[in-house]
Amino acid sequence: AIYERMPPGERAAAHARAAQQLAAAGAPAERTAAHLLLAGPIGDRGRAATLAEAARIALIRGAPESAMRYLRRALEEPPPAGELHGLLLELGRAEHELHDHAAAEQHLAEALGSPEVHVRAEAARLLAHTLTSSGRPNEAVTRFRPTVDELARDTPELALGLEAELLLTAWLAPRPHEETRLVLERFERLAAGFPRFAAIGRFHRAILRLAEGATAAEVGDRIKTALAATGIDPLDPSFGWAMRCLLHSEREELGLALVRPAIARARERG
């Protein structure tokens, strides 16, 4: 009752003091952040860091809504300029998981302005997923391309990872197989000399052949050959498509056998 009768300014000040005391005592970031949500911003980088850490923990625990609240509050503080784009990226990630496509698109587009190449790459990847999830896969392909081209100059493997995402997006876009074939041919050229990505290219070539009406035997053989490559992450989305191709090509035993390493890998990642 006393709390409810307090003027808003006094409440905010009380929460600010509680957050300060908890931080000084080494309390978990989430406990401190709960008070910071109710305290006004003062431009304190320590507060922004606490809120960002609370958001990171919330995402690990599978609570993107809590992460979103912490990150939005961190941006109000605001964080130091050098940390801004990283927070925008994580906020966009949380919003994407919550299917808040408009907010995710805004914040991920802002994160693309980061001077850090890995932040830009991850922002582009998530932005493509957000656009695709909101029914705009063609736009995702168009907006994705400049970032991939930029990364290809200095970080070819990182760019290839994004090219693989672009391939998946191209399949979801309402476009003729001929256009998808062009995207795939570009990927195959860039993947030469990178065994893991060359295998992903073979997966997609098998998917294309399946769409073109190839025999089940041909598609299954193509997937089996691609699987002989080393270093393939069983959680890679292309790997999942390959498993579906095996099932469609009547290689159920091989397809189901691939589920086991995927489950083991997922358990490793928590």
CSV table of N, CA and C in Angstrom, one decimal, residues 190-270:
chain,number,residue,atom,x,y,z
A,190,LEU,N,31.5,-20.3,-55.7
A,190,LEU,CA,32.2,-19.7,-54.6
A,190,LEU,C,32.6,-20.8,-53.6
A,191,ALA,N,31.9,-21.9,-53.6
A,191,ALA,CA,32.2,-23.0,-52.6
A,191,ALA,C,33.4,-23.9,-53.0
A,192,ALA,N,33.9,-23.7,-54.3
A,192,ALA,CA,35.0,-24.5,-54.7
A,192,ALA,C,36.2,-24.3,-53.8
A,193,GLY,N,36.7,-25.4,-53.3
A,193,GLY,CA,37.9,-25.3,-52.4
A,193,GLY,C,37.5,-25.2,-50.9
A,194,PHE,N,36.2,-25.3,-50.6
A,194,PHE,CA,35.7,-25.3,-49.2
A,194,PHE,C,34.8,-26.5,-49.1
A,195,PRO,N,35.3,-27.7,-48.7
A,195,PRO,CA,34.6,-29.0,-48.7
A,195,PRO,C,33.2,-28.9,-48.1
A,196,ARG,N,33.2,-28.3,-46.9
A,196,ARG,CA,31.9,-28.3,-46.2
A,196,ARG,C,30.8,-27.6,-47.0
A,197,PHE,N,31.2,-26.5,-47.6
A,197,PHE,CA,30.2,-25.7,-48.4
A,197,PHE,C,29.9,-26.4,-49.7
A,198,ALA,N,30.9,-27.0,-50.3
A,198,ALA,CA,30.7,-27.8,-51.5
A,198,ALA,C,29.7,-28.9,-51.3
A,199,ALA,N,29.7,-29.5,-50.1
A,199,ALA,CA,28.7,-30.5,-49.8
A,199,ALA,C,27.3,-30.0,-49.7
A,200,ILE,N,27.2,-28.8,-49.1
A,200,ILE,CA,25.9,-28.1,-49.0
A,200,ILE,C,25.4,-27.8,-50.4
A,201,GLY,N,26.3,-27.4,-51.3
A,201,GLY,CA,25.9,-27.2,-52.7
A,201,GLY,C,25.4,-28.5,-53.3
A,202,ARG,N,26.0,-29.6,-53.0
A,202,ARG,CA,25.5,-30.9,-53.5
A,202,ARG,C,24.1,-31.2,-53.0
A,203,PHE,N,23.9,-30.9,-51.7
A,203,PHE,CA,22.6,-31.1,-51.1
A,203,PHE,C,21.5,-30.3,-52.0
A,204,HIS,N,21.8,-29.0,-52.3
A,204,HIS,CA,20.9,-28.2,-53.0
A,204,HIS,C,20.7,-28.6,-54.4
A,205,ARG,N,21.8,-29.1,-55.0
A,205,ARG,CA,21.7,-29.6,-56.4
A,205,ARG,C,20.8,-30.8,-56.4
A,206,ALA,N,20.8,-31.7,-55.4
A,206,ALA,CA,19.9,-32.8,-55.3
A,206,ALA,C,18.5,-32.3,-55.1
A,207,ILE,N,18.3,-31.3,-54.3
A,207,ILE,CA,16.9,-30.7,-54.1
A,207,ILE,C,16.4,-30.2,-55.4
A,208,LEU,N,17.3,-29.5,-56.2
A,208,LEU,CA,16.8,-29.0,-57.5
A,208,LEU,C,16.5,-30.1,-58.4
A,209,ARG,N,17.3,-31.1,-58.4
A,209,ARG,CA,17.0,-32.3,-59.3
A,209,ARG,C,15.7,-32.9,-58.9
A,210,LEU,N,15.4,-33.0,-57.6
A,210,LEU,CA,14.1,-33.6,-57.2
A,210,LEU,C,13.0,-32.7,-57.7
A,211,ALA,N,13.1,-31.4,-57.6
A,211,ALA,CA,12.1,-30.5,-58.1
A,211,ALA,C,11.9,-30.6,-59.6
A,212,GLU,N,13.0,-30.9,-60.3
A,212,GLU,CA,12.9,-31.1,-61.8
A,212,GLU,C,12.4,-32.4,-62.2
A,213,GLY,N,12.2,-33.3,-61.3
A,213,GLY,CA,11.6,-34.6,-61.6
A,213,GLY,C,12.6,-35.7,-61.8
A,214,ALA,N,13.8,-35.6,-61.2
A,214,ALA,CA,14.8,-36.7,-61.3
A,214,ALA,C,14.3,-37.9,-60.6
A,215,THR,N,14.9,-39.0,-60.9
A,215,THR,CA,14.5,-40.3,-60.2
A,215,THR,C,14.9,-40.3,-58.8
A,216,ALA,N,14.2,-41.1,-58.0
A,216,ALA,CA,14.5,-41.2,-56.6
A,216,ALA,C,15.9,-41.7,-56.4
A,217,ALA,N,16.4,-42.6,-57.3
A,217,ALA,CA,17.7,-43.2,-57.1
A,217,ALA,C,18.8,-42.1,-57.3
A,218,GLU,N,18.6,-41.3,-58.4
A,218,GLU,CA,19.6,-40.2,-58.6
A,218,GLU,C,19.7,-39.3,-57.4
A,219,VAL,N,18.5,-38.8,-56.9
A,219,VAL,CA,18.5,-37.9,-55.8
A,219,VAL,C,19.2,-38.5,-54.6
A,220,GLY,N,18.8,-39.7,-54.3
A,220,GLY,CA,19.4,-40.4,-53.1
A,220,GLY,C,20.9,-40.6,-53.3
A,221,ASP,N,21.4,-40.9,-54.5
A,221,ASP,CA,22.8,-41.0,-54.7
A,221,ASP,C,23.6,-39.7,-54.5
A,222,ARG,N,23.0,-38.6,-55.0
A,222,ARG,CA,23.6,-37.3,-54.8
A,222,ARG,C,23.7,-36.9,-53.3
A,223,ILE,N,22.7,-37.2,-52.6
A,223,ILE,CA,22.7,-36.9,-51.1
A,223,ILE,C,23.8,-37.7,-50.4
A,224,LYS,N,23.8,-39.0,-50.8
A,224,LYS,CA,24.8,-39.9,-50.2
A,224,LYS,C,26.2,-39.5,-50.4
A,225,THR,N,26.5,-39.0,-51.7
A,225,THR,CA,27.8,-38.5,-52.0
A,225,THR,C,28.1,-37.3,-51.2
A,226,ALA,N,27.2,-36.4,-51.1
A,226,ALA,CA,27.4,-35.1,-50.3
A,226,ALA,C,27.7,-35.4,-48.9
A,227,LEU,N,27.1,-36.5,-48.3
A,227,LEU,CA,27.3,-36.8,-46.9
A,227,LEU,C,28.6,-37.4,-46.6
A,228,ALA,N,29.4,-37.8,-47.7
A,228,ALA,CA,30.7,-38.3,-47.5
A,228,ALA,C,31.7,-37.2,-47.1
A,229,ALA,N,31.3,-36.0,-47.3
A,229,ALA,CA,32.2,-34.8,-46.9
A,229,ALA,C,32.3,-34.7,-45.4
A,230,THR,N,33.4,-34.2,-44.9
A,230,THR,CA,33.6,-34.0,-43.4
A,230,THR,C,33.2,-32.6,-43.0
A,231,GLY,N,33.0,-32.5,-41.7
A,231,GLY,CA,32.8,-31.1,-41.2
A,231,GLY,C,31.4,-30.6,-41.4
A,232,ILE,N,30.4,-31.4,-41.8
A,232,ILE,CA,29.0,-30.9,-42.0
A,232,ILE,C,28.3,-30.9,-40.6
A,233,ASP,N,27.7,-29.7,-40.3
A,233,ASP,CA,27.0,-29.6,-39.1
A,233,ASP,C,25.6,-30.2,-39.2
A,234,PRO,N,25.3,-31.2,-38.5
A,234,PRO,CA,24.0,-31.8,-38.6
A,234,PRO,C,22.8,-30.9,-38.3
A,235,LEU,N,23.1,-29.8,-37.7
A,235,LEU,CA,22.0,-28.8,-37.4
A,235,LEU,C,21.9,-27.7,-38.5
A,236,ASP,N,22.8,-27.8,-39.5
A,236,ASP,CA,22.7,-26.9,-40.6
A,236,ASP,C,21.3,-27.1,-41.3
A,237,PRO,N,20.6,-26.0,-41.6
A,237,PRO,CA,19.2,-26.1,-42.2
A,237,PRO,C,19.3,-26.9,-43.5
A,238,SER,N,20.4,-26.8,-44.3
A,238,SER,CA,20.5,-27.5,-45.5
A,238,SER,C,20.6,-29.0,-45.3
A,239,PHE,N,21.2,-29.4,-44.1
A,239,PHE,CA,21.3,-30.8,-43.7
A,239,PHE,C,19.8,-31.4,-43.5
A,240,GLY,N,19.0,-30.6,-42.9
A,240,GLY,CA,17.6,-31.0,-42.7
A,240,GLY,C,16.9,-31.2,-44.0
A,241,TRP,N,17.1,-30.3,-45.0
A,241,TRP,CA,16.5,-30.5,-46.3
A,241,TRP,C,17.0,-31.8,-47.0
A,242,ALA,N,18.3,-32.1,-46.7
A,242,ALA,CA,18.9,-33.3,-47.3
A,242,ALA,C,18.2,-34.5,-46.8
A,243,MET,N,17.9,-34.5,-45.4
A,243,MET,CA,17.2,-35.7,-44.8
A,243,MET,C,15.8,-35.8,-45.4
A,244,ARG,N,15.1,-34.7,-45.7
A,244,ARG,CA,13.8,-34.9,-46.3
A,244,ARG,C,13.9,-35.4,-47.7
A,245,CYS,N,15.0,-35.0,-48.4
A,245,CYS,CA,15.2,-35.6,-49.8
A,245,CYS,C,15.4,-37.1,-49.7
A,246,LEU,N,16.1,-37.5,-48.7
A,246,LEU,CA,16.4,-39.0,-48.6
A,246,LEU,C,15.1,-39.7,-48.3
A,247,LEU,N,14.2,-39.2,-47.5
A,247,LEU,CA,12.9,-39.8,-47.3
A,247,LEU,C,12.1,-39.8,-48.5
A,248,HIS,N,12.1,-38.7,-49.3
A,248,HIS,CA,11.3,-38.7,-50.6
A,248,HIS,C,11.9,-39.7,-51.6
A,249,SER,N,13.2,-39.9,-51.5
A,249,SER,CA,13.8,-40.8,-52.5
A,249,SER,C,13.9,-42.3,-52.0
A,250,GLU,N,13.1,-42.6,-51.0
A,250,GLU,CA,13.0,-43.9,-50.5
A,250,GLU,C,14.3,-44.4,-49.9
A,251,ARG,N,15.1,-43.5,-49.2
A,251,ARG,CA,16.3,-44.0,-48.5
A,251,ARG,C,16.0,-43.7,-47.0
A,252,GLU,N,14.9,-44.3,-46.5
A,252,GLU,CA,14.4,-44.0,-45.2
A,252,GLU,C,15.5,-44.3,-44.1
A,253,GLU,N,16.1,-45.5,-44.3
A,253,GLU,CA,17.1,-45.9,-43.3
A,253,GLU,C,18.2,-44.9,-43.1
A,254,LEU,N,18.8,-44.5,-44.3
A,254,LEU,CA,19.9,-43.5,-44.2
A,254,LEU,C,19.4,-42.2,-43.7
A,255,GLY,N,18.2,-41.8,-44.1
A,255,GLY,CA,17.6,-40.5,-43.6
A,255,GLY,C,17.4,-40.5,-42.1
A,256,LEU,N,16.8,-41.6,-41.6
A,256,LEU,CA,16.6,-41.7,-40.1
A,256,LEU,C,17.9,-41.8,-39.4
A,257,ALA,N,18.9,-42.4,-40.0
A,257,ALA,CA,20.2,-42.5,-39.3
A,257,ALA,C,20.8,-41.2,-39.1
A,258,LEU,N,20.5,-40.2,-40.0
A,258,LEU,CA,21.0,-38.9,-39.8
A,258,LEU,C,20.4,-38.1,-38.7
A,259,VAL,N,19.3,-38.6,-38.3
A,259,VAL,CA,18.6,-37.8,-37.2
A,259,VAL,C,19.4,-38.0,-35.9
A,260,ARG,N,20.1,-39.1,-35.7
A,260,ARG,CA,20.8,-39.3,-34.4
A,260,ARG,C,21.9,-38.3,-34.2
A,261,PRO,N,22.8,-38.0,-35.2
A,261,PRO,CA,23.8,-37.0,-34.9
A,261,PRO,C,23.2,-35.6,-34.7
A,262,ALA,N,22.1,-35.3,-35.4
A,262,ALA,CA,21.4,-34.0,-35.2
A,262,ALA,C,20.9,-33.9,-33.8
A,263,ILE,N,20.3,-34.9,-33.2
A,263,ILE,CA,19.8,-34.9,-31.9
A,263,ILE,C,21.0,-34.7,-30.9
A,264,ALA,N,22.1,-35.5,-31.1
A,264,ALA,CA,23.3,-35.3,-30.3
A,264,ALA,C,23.8,-33.9,-30.3
A,265,ARG,N,23.9,-33.4,-31.5
A,265,ARG,CA,24.4,-32.0,-31.6
A,265,ARG,C,23.5,-31.0,-30.9
A,266,ALA,N,22.2,-31.2,-31.0
A,266,ALA,CA,21.3,-30.3,-30.4
A,266,ALA,C,21.5,-30.3,-28.9
A,267,ARG,N,21.7,-31.6,-28.3
A,267,ARG,CA,21.9,-31.7,-26.9
A,267,ARG,C,23.2,-31.0,-26.4
A,268,GLU,N,24.2,-31.1,-27.3
A,268,GLU,CA,25.5,-30.4,-26.9
A,268,GLU,C,25.3,-28.9,-26.8
A,269,ARG,N,24.4,-28.4,-27.7
A,269,ARG,CA,24.2,-26.9,-27.7
A,269,ARG,C,23.2,-26.5,-26.6
A,270,GLY,N,22.6,-27.5,-26.0
A,270,GLY,CA,21.6,-27.1,-25.0
A,270,GLY,C,20.2,-26.8,-25.5
